[in-house]
C-alpha cells in the first residue's frame, strides 16, 4: 500500500482497484431528510425562529435593503401562527424548485454579508409542524405555496395559487402554532432578535412590541462585546457567544 505524502492517513489507490462512492438509497430519503430536519437541532422552536428570521434578514440584505427591518407577527388566539416577512426579491418558481426545496443547496456561500450557508434552515418548520405556508411576490405575481410532509417524510411543496399583484416583492413564512406553544415561540423570537443591529419590527396582538438596542462596550459592523451582569458576551452577526 502506498501512502499519500501530503496526507499520511490516506493510501494511494491504483485506478484498477475496485472502488465505490457513498450515496443515499432513494428509498431511504425520508429517513435521511428527517435527520437533517430534526436531529441536527437540540431546541426545535428556538432553531426555527433563528433560521427563518435569519433567512428573512438575508433576503433584505440580498435586495440591498440591509437597513430595512424584517416583520414578525407573534402567534395569538385570533391568529395562531407565526408570521415572518421580508422585503427581499421574492422567490421565483425556478428558485423555489432549484434552491428552496433542496437540502444542502444555498445561494449564500459566496456572500459574507449573509448568515445562511447550509441550505437547511428553510425546512426547519417541518420539525414542528407537518405543513406551513410560503407567500412570495416576484415580478408582480403573488405565489401561495403549502410546504408539507406526507407519509414518506420526504416533504413536498404545492402551489396553491397565483395572482397578479401590485404588492412589493418579498416573502412571508407562515407557521401554524399550537396555543400551548405561543409563549415559547414569542420568547424565542425575542431571544433571536435581542442583539440584531437592525432590530426587527415585532407585532404582538396587533401592537408593535417595544425593542431597545443593547449597550455595547465595543461594536463594529458585524461583531461587538456586550457587558452583562453574569459575563461578557461576544456578538457576531447578531448571534451571542459567551
Coordinates of N, CA and C in Angstrom, one line a residue:
X1 N 0.8 -1.2 0.0 CA 0.0 0.0 0.0 C 0.9 1.2 0.0
X2 N 0.6 2.2 -0.9 CA 1.3 3.4 -1.0 C 0.6 4.5 -0.1
X3 N 1.4 5.4 0.4 CA 0.8 6.5 1.2 C 0.9 7.8 0.5
X4 N -0.1 8.6 0.6 CA -0.1 9.9 0.0 C 0.8 10.8 0.9
X5 N 2.0 11.3 0.3 CA 2.9 12.1 1.2 C 2.3 13.4 1.7
X6 N 1.3 13.9 1.1 CA 0.6 15.1 1.5 C -0.3 14.9 2.7
X7 N -0.8 13.6 2.8 CA -1.7 13.2 3.9 C -1.4 11.8 4.2
X8 N -0.6 11.5 5.3 CA -0.2 10.1 5.6 C -1.4 9.2 6.0
X9 N -2.5 9.8 6.3 CA -3.7 9.0 6.6 C -4.4 8.4 5.4
X10 N -4.0 8.9 4.2 CA -4.7 8.4 3.0 C -3.8 7.5 2.2
X11 N -4.3 6.3 1.8 CA -3.5 5.5 0.9 C -3.7 6.0 -0.5
X12 N -2.7 5.7 -1.4 CA -2.9 6.0 -2.8 C -3.5 4.8 -3.5
X13 N -4.7 5.0 -4.1 CA -5.4 3.9 -4.6 C -5.1 3.8 -6.1
X14 N -4.7 2.6 -6.6 CA -4.5 2.4 -8.0 C -5.8 2.4 -8.8
X15 N -5.8 2.9 -10.0 CA -7.0 3.1 -10.8 C -7.8 1.8 -11.0
X16 N -7.0 0.7 -11.0 CA -7.7 -0.6 -11.4 C -8.3 -1.3 -10.1
X17 N -8.1 -0.7 -8.9 CA -8.7 -1.2 -7.7 C -10.2 -0.9 -7.7
X18 N -11.0 -1.9 -7.4 CA -12.5 -1.7 -7.4 C -12.8 -0.7 -6.2
X19 N -13.6 0.3 -6.5 CA -14.0 1.3 -5.5 C -15.4 1.8 -5.8
X20 N -16.1 2.2 -4.7 CA -17.4 2.7 -4.9 C -17.6 3.9 -4.0
X21 N -18.3 4.9 -4.5 CA -18.5 6.1 -3.8 C -19.8 6.0 -2.9
X22 N -19.8 6.6 -1.7 CA -21.0 6.5 -0.9 C -22.1 7.3 -1.6
X23 N -23.4 6.9 -1.4 CA -24.5 7.6 -1.9 C -25.7 7.3 -1.0
X24 N -26.9 7.9 -1.3 CA -28.1 7.7 -0.5 C -29.1 6.9 -1.3
X25 N -29.6 5.8 -0.7 CA -30.6 5.0 -1.3 C -31.9 5.8 -1.4
X26 N -32.4 5.9 -2.6 CA -33.6 6.7 -2.8 C -34.8 6.3 -1.9
X27 N -34.8 5.0 -1.6 CA -35.9 4.5 -0.7 C -35.8 5.0 0.7
X28 N -34.6 5.5 1.1 CA -34.4 6.0 2.5 C -34.3 7.5 2.6
X29 N -34.7 8.2 1.5 CA -34.6 9.7 1.5 C -35.4 10.3 2.7
X30 N -36.6 9.7 2.9 CA -37.4 10.3 4.0 C -36.7 10.2 5.4
X31 N -36.0 9.1 5.6 CA -35.2 8.9 6.8 C -34.1 9.9 6.9
X32 N -33.3 10.0 5.8 CA -32.2 11.0 5.8 C -32.7 12.4 6.0
X33 N -33.7 12.8 5.3 CA -34.3 14.1 5.4 C -34.8 14.4 6.8
X34 N -35.4 13.4 7.5 CA -35.9 13.6 8.8 C -34.7 13.9 9.8
X35 N -33.6 13.2 9.6 CA -32.4 13.5 10.4 C -31.9 15.0 10.1
X36 N -31.9 15.4 8.9 CA -31.4 16.7 8.6 C -32.3 17.8 9.1
X37 N -33.6 17.5 9.2 CA -34.6 18.4 9.7 C -34.6 18.5 11.2
X38 N -34.5 17.4 11.9 CA -34.7 17.4 13.3 C -33.5 17.1 14.2
X39 N -32.8 16.1 13.8 CA -31.7 15.6 14.7 C -30.5 16.6 14.8
X40 N -30.4 17.5 13.9 CA -29.3 18.4 14.0 C -29.5 19.6 14.9
X41 N -30.8 19.7 15.4 CA -31.2 20.9 16.3 C -31.7 20.3 17.6
X42 N -31.1 20.8 18.7 CA -31.5 20.3 20.0 C -32.7 21.0 20.6
X43 N -32.9 22.2 20.1 CA -34.1 23.0 20.6 C -34.9 23.5 19.4
X44 N -35.9 22.7 19.0 CA -36.6 23.0 17.7 C -37.2 24.4 17.6
X45 N -38.0 24.8 18.6 CA -38.6 26.1 18.4 C -37.7 27.3 18.3
X46 N -36.7 27.4 19.2 CA -35.7 28.5 19.0 C -34.9 28.4 17.7
X47 N -34.7 27.1 17.3 CA -33.9 26.9 16.0 C -34.8 27.4 14.8
X48 N -36.1 27.1 14.8 CA -37.0 27.5 13.8 C -37.0 29.0 13.7
X49 N -37.2 29.7 14.8 CA -37.2 31.2 14.8 C -35.9 31.8 14.3
X50 N -34.8 31.2 14.8 CA -33.5 31.7 14.4 C -33.2 31.5 12.9
X51 N -33.5 30.4 12.4 CA -33.3 30.1 10.9 C -34.2 30.9 10.0
X52 N -35.5 30.9 10.3 CA -36.4 31.6 9.4 C -36.2 33.2 9.5
X53 N -36.0 33.7 10.7 CA -35.7 35.1 10.8 C -34.4 35.5 10.2
X54 N -33.4 34.7 10.3 CA -32.1 34.9 9.6 C -32.2 34.9 8.1
X55 N -33.0 34.0 7.6 CA -33.3 33.9 6.2 C -34.0 35.2 5.7
X56 N -34.9 35.7 6.5 CA -35.6 36.9 6.1 C -34.7 38.1 6.1
X57 N -33.8 38.1 7.1 CA -32.8 39.2 7.1 C -31.9 39.1 5.9
X58 N -31.5 37.9 5.6 CA -30.6 37.7 4.4 C -31.3 38.1 3.1
X59 N -32.6 37.9 3.1 CA -33.3 38.3 1.9 C -33.3 39.8 1.7
X60 N -33.4 40.5 2.8 CA -33.3 42.0 2.7 C -31.9 42.4 2.3
X61 N -30.9 41.8 2.9 CA -29.6 42.1 2.5 C -29.3 41.9 1.0
X62 N -29.8 40.7 0.5 CA -29.6 40.4 -0.9 C -30.3 41.5 -1.8
X63 N -31.4 42.0 -1.3 CA -32.1 43.1 -2.1 C -31.5 44.5 -1.8
X64 N -30.4 44.6 -1.2 CA -29.7 45.9 -0.9 C -30.6 46.7 0.0
X65 N -31.3 46.0 1.0 CA -32.1 46.6 2.0 C -31.7 46.2 3.4
X66 N -30.4 46.3 3.6 CA -29.8 45.8 4.9 C -30.3 46.6 6.1
X67 N -30.7 47.8 5.9 CA -31.2 48.7 7.0 C -32.7 48.6 7.1
X68 N -33.4 47.8 6.3 CA -34.8 47.6 6.4 C -35.1 46.4 7.4
X69 N -35.9 46.7 8.4 CA -36.2 45.6 9.4 C -37.2 44.6 8.8
X70 N -37.0 43.3 9.2 CA -38.0 42.3 8.8 C -39.2 42.5 9.7
X71 N -40.3 41.9 9.3 CA -41.6 42.0 10.1 C -41.9 40.6 10.7
X72 N -42.2 40.6 12.0 CA -42.6 39.4 12.7 C -43.9 39.6 13.4
X73 N -44.8 38.7 13.2 CA -46.1 38.8 14.0 C -46.2 37.5 14.8
X74 N -46.3 37.8 16.1 CA -46.3 36.6 17.1 C -47.7 36.0 17.1
X75 N -47.7 34.7 17.4 CA -49.0 33.9 17.4 C -49.8 34.3 18.6
X76 N -51.1 34.3 18.4 CA -52.1 34.5 19.5 C -53.4 34.0 19.1
X77 N -54.4 34.1 20.0 CA -55.7 33.3 19.7 C -56.4 33.7 18.5
X78 N -56.3 35.0 18.1 CA -57.0 35.5 16.9 C -56.3 35.1 15.6
X79 N -55.0 34.8 15.7 CA -54.2 34.3 14.6 C -53.1 33.4 15.1
X80 N -53.4 32.1 15.2 CA -52.5 31.2 15.8 C -51.4 30.7 14.9
X81 N -50.6 31.7 14.4 CA -49.5 31.4 13.5 C -48.4 32.4 13.7
X82 N -47.2 32.0 13.5 CA -46.0 32.9 13.5 C -45.8 33.4 12.0
X83 N -45.8 34.7 11.8 CA -45.6 35.2 10.5 C -44.2 35.9 10.5
X84 N -43.4 35.6 9.5 CA -42.0 36.2 9.4 C -41.9 36.7 7.9
X85 N -41.8 38.0 7.7 CA -41.9 38.6 6.4 C -40.7 39.5 6.1
X86 N -40.2 39.3 4.9 CA -39.1 40.2 4.4 C -39.5 41.1 3.3
X87 N -38.6 42.0 2.9 CA -38.8 42.8 1.7 C -37.8 42.5 0.6
X88 N -37.5 41.2 0.5 CA -36.4 40.8 -0.4 C -36.9 40.8 -1.9
X89 N -36.2 40.0 -2.7 CA -36.5 39.9 -4.1 C -37.6 39.0 -4.4
X90 N -38.1 38.2 -3.4 CA -39.1 37.2 -3.7 C -38.5 35.9 -4.2
X91 N -39.2 34.8 -4.2 CA -38.7 33.5 -4.7 C -39.4 33.2 -6.0
X92 N -38.7 33.2 -7.1 CA -39.2 32.9 -8.3 C -39.6 31.4 -8.4
X93 N -40.5 30.9 -9.3 CA -40.7 29.5 -9.4 C -39.5 28.7 -9.6
X94 N -38.6 29.2 -10.4 CA -37.3 28.4 -10.7 C -36.5 28.3 -9.4
X95 N -36.4 29.4 -8.7 CA -35.6 29.4 -7.4 C -36.2 28.5 -6.4
X96 N -37.6 28.5 -6.4 CA -38.3 27.6 -5.4 C -37.9 26.2 -5.7
X97 N -37.9 25.8 -7.0 CA -37.6 24.4 -7.4 C -36.2 24.1 -7.2
X98 N -35.3 25.0 -7.6 CA -33.8 24.6 -7.6 C -33.1 24.9 -6.3
X99 N -33.7 25.7 -5.4 CA -33.0 26.1 -4.1 C -33.8 25.8 -2.9
X100 N -35.0 26.3 -2.8 CA -35.8 26.3 -1.6 C -36.1 24.8 -1.2
X101 N -36.5 24.0 -2.1 CA -36.9 22.6 -1.7 C -35.7 21.6 -1.7
X102 N -34.5 22.0 -2.0 CA -33.4 21.1 -2.0 C -32.5 21.3 -0.8
X103 N -32.3 20.1 -0.1 CA -31.4 20.1 1.1 C -29.9 20.3 0.6
X104 N -29.2 21.2 1.3 CA -27.8 21.4 1.0 C -27.5 22.4 -0.1
X105 N -28.6 22.9 -0.7 CA -28.4 23.9 -1.8 C -28.6 25.3 -1.2
X106 N -27.6 26.2 -1.4 CA -27.7 27.6 -0.8 C -27.1 28.6 -1.8
X107 N -27.7 29.8 -1.9 CA -27.2 30.8 -2.7 C -26.3 31.8 -2.0
X108 N -26.0 31.4 -0.7 CA -25.3 32.4 0.2 C -23.9 32.1 0.5
X109 N -23.3 31.0 0.0 CA -22.0 30.6 0.4 C -20.9 31.5 0.0
X110 N -21.1 32.3 -1.0 CA -20.1 33.2 -1.5 C -20.3 34.6 -1.1
X111 N -21.3 34.8 -0.2 CA -21.7 36.2 0.3 C -21.4 36.3 1.7
X112 N -20.4 37.0 2.1 CA -20.1 37.2 3.5 C -21.0 38.1 4.3
X113 N -21.9 38.8 3.6 CA -22.9 39.7 4.3 C -24.1 38.9 4.8
X114 N -24.3 37.7 4.3 CA -25.5 36.9 4.7 C -25.1 35.8 5.6
X115 N -26.1 35.4 6.5 CA -25.8 34.4 7.5 C -25.9 33.0 7.0
X116 N -26.8 32.7 6.1 CA -27.1 31.4 5.7 C -25.9 30.7 5.0
X117 N -25.9 29.4 5.0 CA -24.8 28.7 4.4 C -25.2 27.2 4.0
X118 N -25.9 26.5 4.9 CA -26.0 25.1 4.8 C -27.2 24.7 3.9
X119 N -28.2 25.5 3.6 CA -29.3 25.1 2.8 C -30.3 24.2 3.6
X120 N -30.3 24.4 4.9 CA -31.2 23.6 5.8 C -32.3 24.4 6.5
X121 N -32.0 25.7 6.7 CA -32.9 26.5 7.6 C -34.3 26.6 7.1
X122 N -34.5 26.7 5.8 CA -35.9 26.9 5.3 C -36.8 25.7 5.5
X123 N -36.2 24.6 5.8 CA -37.0 23.4 6.1 C -37.3 23.2 7.6
X124 N -36.7 24.0 8.5 CA -36.8 23.7 9.9 C -38.2 23.8 10.4
X125 N -39.2 24.5 9.9 CA -40.6 24.5 10.4 C -41.1 23.1 10.4
X126 N -40.6 22.2 9.5 CA -41.1 20.8 9.5 C -40.7 20.0 10.7
X127 N -39.8 20.5 11.5 CA -39.5 19.9 12.8 C -40.7 20.0 13.7
X128 N -41.5 21.0 13.5 CA -42.6 21.3 14.5 C -44.0 21.0 13.9
X129 N -44.2 21.2 12.7 CA -45.5 21.1 12.0 C -45.3 20.3 10.7
X130 N -46.4 19.6 10.3 CA -46.4 18.9 9.1 C -46.7 19.8 7.9
X131 N -47.1 21.0 8.1 CA -47.4 21.9 7.0 C -47.2 23.3 7.4
X132 N -46.7 24.2 6.5 CA -46.7 25.6 6.7 C -46.8 26.3 5.3
X133 N -47.0 27.6 5.3 CA -47.2 28.3 4.1 C -46.1 29.3 3.7
X134 N -45.9 29.4 2.4 CA -44.9 30.4 1.9 C -45.7 31.3 0.9
X135 N -45.7 32.6 1.2 CA -46.4 33.5 0.3 C -45.3 34.4 -0.3
X136 N -45.1 34.5 -1.5 CA -44.0 35.3 -2.1 C -44.4 36.0 -3.3
X137 N -43.9 37.3 -3.4 CA -44.2 38.1 -4.6 C -42.9 38.4 -5.4
X138 N -43.0 38.1 -6.6 CA -41.9 38.3 -7.5 C -42.4 38.6 -8.9
X139 N -41.9 39.6 -9.6 CA -42.3 40.0 -10.9 C -43.8 40.3 -11.0
X140 N -44.3 41.0 -10.0 CA -45.7 41.4 -10.0 C -46.7 40.2 -9.9
X141 N -46.2 39.1 -9.4 CA -47.1 37.9 -9.2 C -46.9 37.4 -7.8
X142 N -48.1 37.1 -7.2 CA -48.0 36.6 -5.8 C -48.3 35.1 -5.9
X143 N -47.4 34.3 -5.3 CA -47.5 32.9 -5.3 C -47.8 32.4 -3.8
X144 N -48.7 31.5 -3.7 CA -49.1 30.9 -2.4 C -48.8 29.4 -2.4
X145 N -47.8 29.0 -1.6 CA -47.4 27.6 -1.5 C -47.7 27.0 -0.2
X146 N -47.9 25.7 -0.2 CA -48.0 24.9 1.0 C -46.9 24.0 1.1
X147 N -46.1 24.0 2.1 CA -45.0 23.0 2.3 C -45.5 22.0 3.3
X148 N -45.3 20.7 2.9 CA -45.9 19.7 3.8 C -45.1 18.4 3.8
X149 N -45.4 17.6 4.8 CA -44.8 16.3 4.9 C -45.9 15.3 4.7
X150 N -45.6 14.2 4.0 CA -46.6 13.1 3.8 C -46.0 11.9 4.5
X151 N -46.6 10.7 4.2 CA -46.1 9.5 4.9 C -44.7 9.1 4.5
X152 N -44.2 9.6 3.4 CA -42.8 9.3 3.0 C -41.8 10.0 3.8
X153 N -42.2 11.1 4.5 CA -41.3 12.0 5.2 C -40.3 12.8 4.4
X154 N -40.4 12.7 3.0 CA -39.5 13.4 2.2 C -39.9 14.9 2.1
X155 N -41.2 15.2 2.1 CA -41.6 16.5 2.0 C -41.9 17.0 0.6
X156 N -42.9 17.9 0.4 CA -43.2 18.4 -0.9 C -43.7 19.8 -0.7
X157 N -43.7 20.5 -1.8 CA -44.3 21.9 -1.8 C -45.4 21.9 -2.9
X158 N -46.5 22.5 -2.6 CA -47.6 22.6 -3.5 C -47.9 24.1 -3.8
X159 N -48.1 24.4 -5.1 CA -48.5 25.7 -5.5 C -50.0 25.8 -5.3
X160 N -50.5 26.5 -4.3 CA -52.0 26.6 -4.1 C -52.6 27.6 -5.0
X161 N -51.9 28.6 -5.5 CA -52.5 29.6 -6.4 C -51.5 30.7 -6.7
X162 N -51.8 31.5 -7.7 CA -51.0 32.6 -8.0 C -51.9 33.7 -8.6
X163 N -51.5 35.0 -8.5 CA -52.3 36.0 -9.0 C -51.5 37.3 -9.2
X164 N -51.9 38.1 -10.1 CA -51.2 39.4 -10.4 C -51.4 40.3 -9.2
X165 N -50.4 41.1 -8.9 CA -50.5 42.0 -7.7 C -49.6 43.2 -7.9
X166 N -50.0 44.2 -7.2 CA -49.1 45.4 -7.2 C -48.3 45.5 -5.9
X167 N -48.4 44.4 -5.0 CA -47.6 44.4 -3.8 C -46.1 44.4 -4.1
X168 N -45.3 45.0 -3.2 CA -43.9 44.9 -3.4 C -43.4 43.5 -3.3
X169 N -42.2 43.3 -3.8 CA -41.6 42.0 -3.7 C -41.3 41.6 -2.2
X170 N -41.2 40.3 -2.0 CA -40.9 39.9 -0.6 C -41.5 38.5 -0.4
X171 N -41.2 37.9 0.8 CA -41.6 36.6 1.1 C -42.1 36.5 2.6
X172 N -43.2 35.8 2.8 CA -43.7 35.7 4.1 C -43.8 34.2 4.4
X173 N -43.3 33.8 5.5 CA -43.4 32.4 6.0 C -44.4 32.4 7.1
X174 N -45.4 31.5 7.0 CA -46.5 31.4 8.0 C -46.5 30.0 8.6
X175 N -46.2 30.0 9.9 CA -46.1 28.7 10.6 C -47.2 28.5 11.6
X176 N -48.1 27.6 11.5 CA -49.1 27.4 12.5 C -48.5 27.0 13.8
X177 N -49.1 27.5 14.9 CA -48.5 27.3 16.2 C -49.6 26.8 17.2
X178 N -49.4 25.8 17.9 CA -50.4 25.3 18.9 C -50.4 26.3 20.1
X179 N -51.6 26.5 20.6 CA -51.8 27.5 21.7 C -50.8 27.3 22.9
X180 N -50.5 26.1 23.2 CA -49.6 25.8 24.3 C -48.2 26.3 24.1
X181 N -47.9 26.6 22.8 CA -46.5 27.0 22.5 C -46.4 28.5 22.1
X182 N -47.5 29.2 22.3 CA -47.5 30.6 21.9 C -46.3 31.4 22.7
X183 N -46.2 31.1 24.0 CA -45.2 31.8 24.8 C -43.8 31.4 24.4
X184 N -43.6 30.1 24.1 CA -42.3 29.7 23.8 C -41.8 30.3 22.5
X185 N -42.7 30.3 21.5 CA -42.3 31.0 20.2 C -42.0 32.5 20.4
X186 N -42.9 33.1 21.2 CA -42.6 34.6 21.4 C -41.3 34.8 22.1
X187 N -41.0 34.0 23.1 CA -39.7 34.2 23.8 C -38.5 33.9 22.8
X188 N -38.7 32.9 22.0 CA -37.6 32.5 21.0 C -37.4 33.7 20.1
X189 N -38.5 34.3 19.6 CA -38.3 35.4 18.6 C -37.6 36.5 19.3
X190 N -37.9 36.9 20.5 CA -37.3 38.0 21.2 C -35.8 37.6 21.5
X191 N -35.5 36.4 21.8 CA -34.1 36.0 22.0 C -33.3 36.1 20.8
X192 N -33.9 35.7 19.6 CA -33.1 35.8 18.4 C -32.8 37.2 18.0
X193 N -33.8 38.1 18.2 CA -33.7 39.5 17.8 C -32.9 40.4 18.8
X194 N -32.6 39.9 19.9 CA -32.1 40.7 21.0 C -30.9 41.5 20.6
X195 N -30.0 41.0 19.8 CA -28.7 41.7 19.5 C -28.6 42.0 18.1
X196 N -29.6 42.0 17.3 CA -29.5 42.4 15.9 C -29.2 43.9 15.8
X197 N -28.3 44.2 14.8 CA -28.0 45.6 14.6 C -29.2 46.4 14.1
X198 N -29.9 45.8 13.2 CA -31.2 46.3 12.7 C -32.3 45.5 13.3
X199 N -32.9 46.0 14.3 CA -34.0 45.3 15.1 C -35.2 45.0 14.2
X200 N -35.8 43.8 14.3 CA -37.0 43.6 13.5 C -38.2 44.4 14.1
X201 N -39.2 44.5 13.3 CA -40.5 45.0 13.9 C -41.3 43.8 14.3
X202 N -41.6 43.7 15.6 CA -42.3 42.6 16.1 C -43.7 43.1 16.6
X203 N -44.7 42.4 16.1 CA -46.1 42.8 16.5 C -46.7 41.7 17.4
X204 N -47.3 42.1 18.5 CA -47.9 41.2 19.4 C -49.3 41.7 19.6
X205 N -50.3 40.8 19.3 CA -51.7 41.2 19.4 C -52.1 42.5 18.6
X206 N -51.4 42.7 17.5 CA -51.7 43.8 16.7 C -50.9 45.1 17.1
X207 N -50.2 45.0 18.1 CA -49.4 46.2 18.6 C -47.9 46.0 18.4
X208 N -47.2 47.1 18.1 CA -45.8 47.0 17.9 C -45.1 46.8 19.2
X209 N -44.3 45.7 19.3 CA -43.6 45.4 20.6 C -42.4 46.2 20.7
X210 N -42.2 46.9 21.9 CA -41.0 47.8 22.0 C -39.7 47.0 22.2
X211 N -38.7 47.3 21.3 CA -37.4 46.7 21.4 C -36.4 47.9 21.6
X212 N -35.4 47.6 22.4 CA -34.4 48.6 22.7 C -33.0 48.1 22.4
X213 N -32.2 48.8 21.6 CA -30.8 48.3 21.3 C -30.0 48.2 22.5
X214 N -29.1 47.1 22.6 CA -28.3 46.9 23.8 C -27.1 47.9 23.8
X215 N -26.5 48.1 25.0 CA -25.4 48.9 25.1 C -24.1 48.1 25.0
X216 N -23.3 48.4 24.0 CA -22.1 47.7 23.7 C -20.9 48.4 24.3
X217 N -19.9 47.5 24.8 CA -18.6 48.0 25.2 C -17.8 48.4 23.9
X218 N -18.0 47.5 22.9 CA -17.3 47.7 21.6 C -18.2 47.2 20.5
X219 N -18.3 47.9 19.4 CA -19.1 47.4 18.3 C -18.5 47.8 17.0
X220 N -18.4 46.8 16.0 CA -18.1 47.1 14.7 C -19.2 46.7 13.8
X221 N -19.0 46.6 12.5 CA -20.1 46.3 11.6 C -20.8 45.0 11.8
X222 N -20.0 43.9 12.2 CA -20.6 42.6 12.3 C -20.3 41.9 13.7
X223 N -19.7 42.6 14.6 CA -19.5 42.0 15.9 C -19.4 43.1 17.0
X224 N -19.5 42.6 18.3 CA -19.5 43.5 19.4 C -19.3 42.8 20.7
X225 N -18.9 43.5 21.7 CA -18.7 43.0 23.1 C -19.7 43.7 24.0
X226 N -20.5 42.8 24.7 CA -21.6 43.4 25.5 C -21.3 43.1 27.0
X227 N -21.5 44.0 27.8 CA -21.3 43.8 29.2 C -22.7 43.4 29.8
X228 N -22.7 42.3 30.5 CA -23.9 41.8 31.2 C -23.5 41.6 32.7
X229 N -24.5 41.3 33.5 CA -24.3 41.0 34.9 C -23.5 39.8 35.2
X230 N -23.7 38.7 34.3 CA -23.1 37.5 34.6 C -21.7 37.3 33.9
X231 N -21.6 37.8 32.6 CA -20.4 37.6 31.9 C -20.4 38.5 30.7
X232 N -19.2 38.7 30.1 CA -19.2 39.5 28.8 C -19.7 38.5 27.7
X233 N -20.3 39.1 26.7 CA -20.8 38.4 25.6 C -20.2 38.9 24.3
X234 N -19.8 38.1 23.4 CA -19.3 38.5 22.1 C -20.5 38.3 21.1
X235 N -20.9 39.3 20.4 CA -22.0 39.3 19.5 C -21.5 39.3 18.1
X236 N -21.7 38.2 17.3 CA -21.2 38.1 15.9 C -22.4 38.0 15.0
X237 N -22.6 39.0 14.2 CA -23.7 39.0 13.2 C -25.1 38.8 14.0
X238 N -25.1 39.4 15.2 CA -26.4 39.3 15.9 C -26.6 38.1 16.8
X239 N -25.6 37.2 16.7 CA -25.7 35.9 17.5 C -24.8 36.0 18.7
X240 N -25.2 35.7 19.9 CA -24.4 35.9 21.1 C -23.6 34.6 21.4
X241 N -22.4 34.9 21.9 CA -21.5 33.8 22.3 C -20.9 34.3 23.7
X242 N -20.7 33.4 24.6 CA -20.1 33.7 25.9 C -18.6 34.0 25.8

